[in-house]
């Protein structure tokens, strides 16, 4: 027993210091673990909110892109109809232009015939007068 008491007396301050360090570590763990878990919970909540926001933005972007695609499709449809109408109008204008050219040639032929008839009538009138 004396040897045990002598060993404790010699090593006592080291044991006391080790016990105090162990107690301090236990206190720090007891207070630190809840603080750490609260911090990690807050980080997880922030990350979850960020993911929800990204999801909403992605859905909104998809909706907007869908609207753009629909608008582009409508615009393309309108452009095709306008192109068809312009093509039809161009054909009609060409037909009218050809008809006007034909009518102008016919009018020239009729004018030449009338000129010939008038000349013939003048010749006949001069013959009758003599």
Short mmCIF file of N, CA and C in Angstrom, two decimals:
data_model
loop_
_atom_site.label_atom_id
_atom_site.label_comp_id
_atom_site.label_asym_id
_atom_site.label_seq_id
_atom_site.Cartn_x
_atom_site.Cartn_y
_atom_site.Cartn_z
N UNK A 1 0.79 -1.18 0.00
CA UNK A 1 0.00 0.00 0.00
C UNK A 1 0.85 1.26 0.00
N UNK A 2 1.92 1.17 0.72
CA UNK A 2 2.81 2.33 0.76
C UNK A 2 3.37 2.63 -0.62
N UNK A 3 3.65 1.60 -1.35
CA UNK A 3 4.20 1.82 -2.69
C UNK A 3 3.16 2.45 -3.61
N UNK A 4 1.90 2.05 -3.41
CA UNK A 4 0.83 2.64 -4.22
C UNK A 4 0.65 4.10 -3.85
N UNK A 5 0.67 4.39 -2.58
CA UNK A 5 0.53 5.77 -2.13
C UNK A 5 1.70 6.60 -2.62
N UNK A 6 2.90 6.03 -2.63
CA UNK A 6 4.08 6.75 -3.09
C UNK A 6 3.97 7.00 -4.59
N UNK A 7 3.45 6.03 -5.35
CA UNK A 7 3.31 6.18 -6.80
C UNK A 7 2.28 7.26 -7.13
N UNK A 8 1.18 7.26 -6.39
CA UNK A 8 0.15 8.28 -6.62
C UNK A 8 0.67 9.64 -6.23
N UNK A 9 1.45 9.71 -5.15
CA UNK A 9 1.99 10.99 -4.71
C UNK A 9 2.95 11.53 -5.75
N UNK A 10 3.72 10.62 -6.32
CA UNK A 10 4.67 11.08 -7.34
C UNK A 10 3.93 11.47 -8.62
N UNK A 11 2.96 10.71 -9.07
CA UNK A 11 2.26 10.92 -10.33
C UNK A 11 0.94 11.65 -10.13
N UNK A 12 0.59 12.08 -8.99
CA UNK A 12 -0.69 12.71 -8.68
C UNK A 12 -1.00 13.94 -9.52
N UNK A 13 -0.08 14.90 -9.59
CA UNK A 13 -0.40 16.09 -10.38
C UNK A 13 -0.69 15.76 -11.85
N UNK A 14 -0.02 14.78 -12.42
CA UNK A 14 -0.27 14.40 -13.81
C UNK A 14 -1.67 13.81 -13.95
N UNK A 15 -2.07 12.97 -12.93
CA UNK A 15 -3.41 12.38 -12.96
C UNK A 15 -4.47 13.46 -12.83
N UNK A 16 -4.22 14.40 -11.98
CA UNK A 16 -5.19 15.49 -11.78
C UNK A 16 -5.33 16.29 -13.08
N UNK A 17 -4.19 16.56 -13.70
CA UNK A 17 -4.21 17.32 -14.96
C UNK A 17 -4.94 16.52 -16.04
N UNK A 18 -4.69 15.22 -16.13
CA UNK A 18 -5.35 14.37 -17.12
C UNK A 18 -6.84 14.33 -16.86
N UNK A 19 -7.23 14.25 -15.60
CA UNK A 19 -8.65 14.23 -15.25
C UNK A 19 -9.30 15.55 -15.64
N UNK A 20 -8.60 16.67 -15.39
CA UNK A 20 -9.16 17.98 -15.74
C UNK A 20 -9.30 18.12 -17.27
N UNK A 21 -8.31 17.62 -18.00
CA UNK A 21 -8.40 17.68 -19.47
C UNK A 21 -9.57 16.82 -19.95
N UNK A 22 -9.75 15.65 -19.35
CA UNK A 22 -10.85 14.77 -19.73
C UNK A 22 -12.19 15.43 -19.43
N UNK A 23 -12.28 16.08 -18.25
CA UNK A 23 -13.53 16.77 -17.88
C UNK A 23 -13.78 17.93 -18.83
N UNK A 24 -12.74 18.72 -19.15
CA UNK A 24 -12.89 19.86 -20.07
C UNK A 24 -13.32 19.36 -21.45
N UNK A 25 -12.73 18.26 -21.91
CA UNK A 25 -13.11 17.70 -23.21
C UNK A 25 -14.57 17.25 -23.19
N UNK A 26 -15.00 16.64 -22.10
CA UNK A 26 -16.38 16.19 -21.98
C UNK A 26 -17.33 17.38 -22.01
N UNK A 27 -16.98 18.46 -21.31
CA UNK A 27 -17.82 19.66 -21.29
C UNK A 27 -17.89 20.26 -22.69
N UNK A 28 -16.73 20.38 -23.34
CA UNK A 28 -16.71 20.93 -24.69
C UNK A 28 -17.55 20.08 -25.65
N UNK A 29 -17.43 18.77 -25.54
CA UNK A 29 -18.24 17.90 -26.38
C UNK A 29 -19.72 18.04 -26.07
N UNK A 30 -20.05 18.14 -24.79
CA UNK A 30 -21.45 18.25 -24.39
C UNK A 30 -22.07 19.54 -24.93
N UNK A 31 -21.29 20.62 -24.94
CA UNK A 31 -21.82 21.89 -25.45
C UNK A 31 -21.57 22.04 -26.95
N UNK A 32 -20.49 21.47 -27.43
CA UNK A 32 -20.12 21.66 -28.83
C UNK A 32 -20.93 20.82 -29.80
N UNK A 33 -21.28 19.61 -29.41
CA UNK A 33 -22.03 18.74 -30.32
C UNK A 33 -23.39 19.35 -30.67
N UNK A 34 -24.18 19.84 -29.71
CA UNK A 34 -25.46 20.46 -30.10
C UNK A 34 -25.26 21.70 -30.98
N UNK A 35 -24.23 22.50 -30.66
CA UNK A 35 -23.97 23.68 -31.48
C UNK A 35 -23.58 23.26 -32.89
N UNK A 36 -22.75 22.23 -33.00
CA UNK A 36 -22.33 21.73 -34.31
C UNK A 36 -23.51 21.17 -35.09
N UNK A 37 -24.37 20.41 -34.43
CA UNK A 37 -25.53 19.85 -35.13
C UNK A 37 -26.49 20.96 -35.55
N UNK A 38 -26.64 21.99 -34.70
CA UNK A 38 -27.50 23.12 -35.07
C UNK A 38 -26.92 23.83 -36.30
N UNK A 39 -25.61 24.03 -36.31
CA UNK A 39 -24.94 24.66 -37.45
C UNK A 39 -25.15 23.83 -38.72
N UNK A 40 -24.96 22.53 -38.61
CA UNK A 40 -25.13 21.65 -39.77
C UNK A 40 -26.59 21.63 -40.23
N UNK A 41 -27.54 21.69 -39.28
CA UNK A 41 -28.96 21.75 -39.64
C UNK A 41 -29.26 23.03 -40.41
N UNK A 42 -28.70 24.15 -39.93
CA UNK A 42 -28.91 25.43 -40.62
C UNK A 42 -28.32 25.37 -42.03
N UNK A 43 -27.14 24.80 -42.16
CA UNK A 43 -26.52 24.66 -43.48
C UNK A 43 -27.37 23.80 -44.39
N UNK A 44 -27.90 22.72 -43.85
CA UNK A 44 -28.76 21.83 -44.64
C UNK A 44 -30.04 22.55 -45.06
N UNK A 45 -30.61 23.36 -44.15
CA UNK A 45 -31.83 24.10 -44.48
C UNK A 45 -31.54 25.12 -45.59
N UNK A 46 -30.40 25.80 -45.49
CA UNK A 46 -30.03 26.78 -46.52
C UNK A 46 -29.84 26.06 -47.86
N UNK A 47 -29.17 24.94 -47.83
CA UNK A 47 -28.94 24.17 -49.06
C UNK A 47 -30.27 23.67 -49.65
N UNK A 48 -31.17 23.23 -48.78
CA UNK A 48 -32.48 22.77 -49.24
C UNK A 48 -33.26 23.91 -49.88
N UNK A 49 -33.21 25.08 -49.25
CA UNK A 49 -33.90 26.25 -49.81
C UNK A 49 -33.28 26.64 -51.15
N UNK A 50 -31.98 26.56 -51.25
CA UNK A 50 -31.29 26.86 -52.51
C UNK A 50 -31.75 25.89 -53.60
N UNK A 51 -31.85 24.62 -53.26
CA UNK A 51 -32.29 23.62 -54.24
C UNK A 51 -33.74 23.88 -54.67
N UNK A 52 -34.60 24.25 -53.71
CA UNK A 52 -35.99 24.58 -54.06
C UNK A 52 -36.05 25.78 -55.00
N UNK A 53 -35.24 26.81 -54.69
CA UNK A 53 -35.21 27.99 -55.54
C UNK A 53 -34.71 27.64 -56.94
N UNK A 54 -33.66 26.83 -57.01
CA UNK A 54 -33.15 26.41 -58.32
C UNK A 54 -34.21 25.64 -59.09
N UNK A 55 -34.95 24.80 -58.40
CA UNK A 55 -36.01 24.02 -59.04
C UNK A 55 -37.09 24.95 -59.59
N UNK A 56 -37.50 25.94 -58.77
CA UNK A 56 -38.52 26.90 -59.23
C UNK A 56 -38.01 27.67 -60.44
N UNK A 57 -36.75 28.13 -60.37
CA UNK A 57 -36.18 28.88 -61.49
C UNK A 57 -36.11 28.01 -62.74
N UNK A 58 -35.76 26.76 -62.56
CA UNK A 58 -35.68 25.84 -63.70
C UNK A 58 -37.06 25.64 -64.31
N UNK A 59 -38.08 25.45 -63.47
CA UNK A 59 -39.44 25.29 -63.97
C UNK A 59 -39.89 26.55 -64.70
N UNK A 60 -39.59 27.72 -64.12
CA UNK A 60 -39.98 28.98 -64.74
C UNK A 60 -39.26 29.15 -66.08
N UNK A 61 -37.97 28.81 -66.11
CA UNK A 61 -37.20 28.91 -67.35
C UNK A 61 -37.80 27.98 -68.41
N UNK A 62 -38.15 26.77 -68.01
CA UNK A 62 -38.74 25.82 -68.96
C UNK A 62 -40.08 26.35 -69.48
N UNK A 63 -40.88 26.93 -68.58
CA UNK A 63 -42.17 27.49 -68.99
C UNK A 63 -41.95 28.64 -69.96
N UNK A 64 -40.99 29.52 -69.64
CA UNK A 64 -40.70 30.66 -70.51
C UNK A 64 -40.18 30.19 -71.86
N UNK A 65 -39.28 29.21 -71.85
CA UNK A 65 -38.76 28.69 -73.11
C UNK A 65 -39.88 28.06 -73.92
N UNK A 66 -40.81 27.38 -73.24
CA UNK A 66 -41.96 26.82 -73.94
C UNK A 66 -42.80 27.90 -74.60
N UNK A 67 -42.98 29.01 -73.88
CA UNK A 67 -43.74 30.12 -74.45
C UNK A 67 -42.99 30.72 -75.64
N UNK A 68 -41.66 30.81 -75.52
CA UNK A 68 -40.87 31.33 -76.65
C UNK A 68 -41.01 30.42 -77.86
N UNK A 69 -40.95 29.11 -77.61
CA UNK A 69 -41.06 28.17 -78.72
C UNK A 69 -42.43 28.29 -79.38
N UNK A 70 -43.48 28.43 -78.55
CA UNK A 70 -44.82 28.59 -79.12
C UNK A 70 -44.90 29.88 -79.94
N UNK A 71 -44.32 30.96 -79.40
CA UNK A 71 -44.34 32.24 -80.12
C UNK A 71 -43.57 32.13 -81.44
N UNK A 72 -42.44 31.44 -81.41
CA UNK A 72 -41.66 31.26 -82.63
C UNK A 72 -42.44 30.42 -83.63
N UNK A 73 -43.11 29.38 -83.15
CA UNK A 73 -43.93 28.55 -84.05
C UNK A 73 -45.05 29.37 -84.68
N UNK A 74 -45.71 30.19 -83.85
CA UNK A 74 -46.78 31.04 -84.39
C UNK A 74 -46.20 32.01 -85.41
N UNK A 75 -45.04 32.58 -85.10
CA UNK A 75 -44.40 33.51 -86.02
C UNK A 75 -44.04 32.82 -87.33
N UNK A 76 -43.53 31.60 -87.23
CA UNK A 76 -43.20 30.84 -88.45
C UNK A 76 -44.45 30.56 -89.27
N UNK A 77 -45.55 30.20 -88.59
CA UNK A 77 -46.81 29.95 -89.30
C UNK A 77 -47.28 31.21 -90.02
N UNK A 78 -47.21 32.34 -89.32
CA UNK A 78 -47.63 33.61 -89.93
C UNK A 78 -46.72 33.93 -91.12
N UNK A 79 -45.41 33.72 -90.94
CA UNK A 79 -44.47 33.99 -92.04
C UNK A 79 -44.77 33.12 -93.25
N UNK A 80 -45.09 31.85 -93.02
CA UNK A 80 -45.42 30.96 -94.13
C UNK A 80 -46.70 31.42 -94.83
N UNK A 81 -47.70 31.82 -94.04
CA UNK A 81 -48.95 32.30 -94.66
C UNK A 81 -48.71 33.58 -95.45
N UNK A 82 -47.89 34.49 -94.88
CA UNK A 82 -47.59 35.74 -95.58
C UNK A 82 -46.82 35.43 -96.87
N UNK A 83 -45.86 34.50 -96.79
CA UNK A 83 -45.10 34.13 -97.99
C UNK A 83 -46.04 33.54 -99.05
N UNK A 84 -46.98 32.71 -98.62
CA UNK A 84 -47.95 32.15 -99.56
C UNK A 84 -48.82 33.23 -100.18
N UNK A 85 -49.26 34.17 -99.35
CA UNK A 85 -50.09 35.27 -99.85
C UNK A 85 -49.30 36.13 -100.82
N UNK A 86 -48.03 36.41 -100.50
CA UNK A 86 -47.19 37.20 -101.40
C UNK A 86 -46.96 36.47 -102.72
N UNK A 87 -46.74 35.18 -102.65
CA UNK A 87 -46.55 34.38 -103.86
C UNK A 87 -47.81 34.42 -104.72
N UNK A 88 -48.95 34.25 -104.07
CA UNK A 88 -50.22 34.30 -104.80
C UNK A 88 -50.43 35.68 -105.41
N UNK A 89 -50.13 36.73 -104.64
CA UNK A 89 -50.28 38.09 -105.16
C UNK A 89 -49.34 38.33 -106.33
N UNK A 90 -48.12 37.82 -106.23
CA UNK A 90 -47.15 37.99 -107.32
C UNK A 90 -47.66 37.30 -108.59
N UNK A 91 -48.21 36.10 -108.45
CA UNK A 91 -48.77 35.40 -109.61
C UNK A 91 -49.94 36.19 -110.21
N UNK A 92 -50.81 36.70 -109.33
CA UNK A 92 -51.96 37.46 -109.82
C UNK A 92 -51.50 38.74 -110.52
N UNK A 93 -50.50 39.42 -109.96
CA UNK A 93 -49.99 40.64 -110.59
C UNK A 93 -49.39 40.31 -111.95
N UNK A 94 -48.67 39.18 -112.03
CA UNK A 94 -48.12 38.75 -113.32
C UNK A 94 -49.21 38.49 -114.34
N UNK A 95 -50.30 37.83 -113.91
CA UNK A 95 -51.41 37.56 -114.82
C UNK A 95 -52.06 38.86 -115.29
N UNK A 96 -52.27 39.78 -114.35
CA UNK A 96 -52.88 41.06 -114.70
C UNK A 96 -51.97 41.83 -115.66
N UNK A 97 -50.66 41.78 -115.39
CA UNK A 97 -49.71 42.48 -116.26
C UNK A 97 -49.73 41.89 -117.67
N UNK A 98 -49.75 40.56 -117.77
CA UNK A 98 -49.83 39.93 -119.09
C UNK A 98 -51.15 40.29 -119.80
N UNK A 99 -52.23 40.32 -119.04
CA UNK A 99 -53.54 40.68 -119.61
C UNK A 99 -53.51 42.12 -120.11
N UNK A 100 -52.90 43.01 -119.33
CA UNK A 100 -52.80 44.41 -119.76
C UNK A 100 -51.95 44.53 -121.03
N UNK A 101 -50.86 43.77 -121.09
CA UNK A 101 -50.02 43.79 -122.29
C UNK A 101 -50.80 43.28 -123.50
N UNK A 102 -51.55 42.19 -123.31
CA UNK A 102 -52.38 41.65 -124.40
C UNK A 102 -53.43 42.67 -124.83
N UNK A 103 -54.06 43.32 -123.86
CA UNK A 103 -55.08 44.33 -124.17
C UNK A 103 -54.46 45.51 -124.91
N UNK A 104 -53.23 45.90 -124.52
CA UNK A 104 -52.57 47.02 -125.21
C UNK A 104 -52.27 46.63 -126.66
N UNK A 105 -51.78 45.41 -126.89
CA UNK A 105 -51.52 44.97 -128.27
C UNK A 105 -52.82 44.92 -129.08
N UNK A 106 -53.88 44.42 -128.44
CA UNK A 106 -55.18 44.35 -129.13
C UNK A 106 -55.66 45.77 -129.45
N UNK A 107 -55.47 46.70 -128.52
CA UNK A 107 -55.88 48.09 -128.77
C UNK A 107 -55.08 48.67 -129.94
N UNK A 108 -53.79 48.36 -130.04
CA UNK A 108 -52.98 48.84 -131.16
C UNK A 108 -53.49 48.24 -132.48
N UNK A 109 -53.82 46.95 -132.46
CA UNK A 109 -54.35 46.31 -133.67
C UNK A 109 -55.68 46.95 -134.07
N UNK A 110 -56.53 47.18 -133.07
CA UNK A 110 -57.83 47.82 -133.36
C UNK A 110 -57.63 49.23 -133.89
N UNK A 111 -56.67 49.95 -133.32
CA UNK A 111 -56.40 51.32 -133.80
C UNK A 111 -55.91 51.27 -135.24
N UNK A 112 -55.06 50.30 -135.55
CA UNK A 112 -54.57 50.17 -136.93
C UNK A 112 -55.72 49.83 -137.87
N UNK A 113 -56.62 48.95 -137.46
CA UNK A 113 -57.78 48.60 -138.29
C UNK A 113 -58.66 49.82 -138.51
N UNK A 114 -58.91 50.58 -137.42
CA UNK A 114 -59.73 51.78 -137.55
C UNK A 114 -59.06 52.79 -138.49
N UNK A 115 -57.76 52.90 -138.38
CA UNK A 115 -57.00 53.81 -139.26
C UNK A 115 -57.18 53.38 -140.71
N UNK A 116 -57.09 52.06 -140.95
CA UNK A 116 -57.25 51.53 -142.31
C UNK A 116 -58.66 51.78 -142.81
N UNK A 117 -59.65 51.54 -141.94
CA UNK A 117 -61.05 51.76 -142.33
C UNK A 117 -61.26 53.23 -142.64
N UNK A 118 -60.71 54.10 -141.82
CA UNK A 118 -60.87 55.55 -142.03
C UNK A 118 -60.22 55.95 -143.36
N UNK A 119 -59.05 55.40 -143.62
CA UNK A 119 -58.37 55.72 -144.89
C UNK A 119 -59.20 55.22 -146.07
N UNK A 120 -59.72 54.01 -145.95
CA UNK A 120 -60.57 53.46 -147.02
C UNK A 120 -61.82 54.31 -147.21
N UNK A 121 -62.40 54.77 -146.14
CA UNK A 121 -63.61 55.61 -146.23
C UNK A 121 -63.28 56.93 -146.92
N UNK A 122 -62.15 57.50 -146.62
CA UNK A 122 -61.77 58.76 -147.25
C UNK A 122 -61.55 58.57 -148.76
N UNK A 123 -60.95 57.44 -149.10
CA UNK A 123 -60.72 57.15 -150.51
C UNK A 123 -62.07 56.99 -151.22
N UNK A 124 -63.01 56.28 -150.58
CA UNK A 124 -64.34 56.09 -151.17
C UNK A 124 -65.07 57.42 -151.30
N UNK A 125 -64.97 58.26 -150.30
CA UNK A 125 -65.64 59.56 -150.35
C UNK A 125 -65.06 60.42 -151.47
N UNK A 126 -63.78 60.35 -151.68
CA UNK A 126 -63.17 61.14 -152.74
C UNK A 126 -63.60 60.61 -154.11
N UNK A 127 -63.77 59.30 -154.24
CA UNK A 127 -64.19 58.72 -155.51
C UNK A 127 -65.64 59.12 -155.80
N UNK A 128 -66.44 59.15 -154.75
CA UNK A 128 -67.85 59.49 -154.94
C UNK A 128 -67.96 60.96 -155.34
N UNK A 129 -67.18 61.81 -154.82
CA UNK A 129 -67.24 63.23 -155.10
C UNK A 129 -66.81 63.50 -156.54
N UNK A 130 -66.09 62.76 -157.19
CA UNK A 130 -65.60 63.04 -158.51
C UNK A 130 -66.58 62.65 -159.51
#
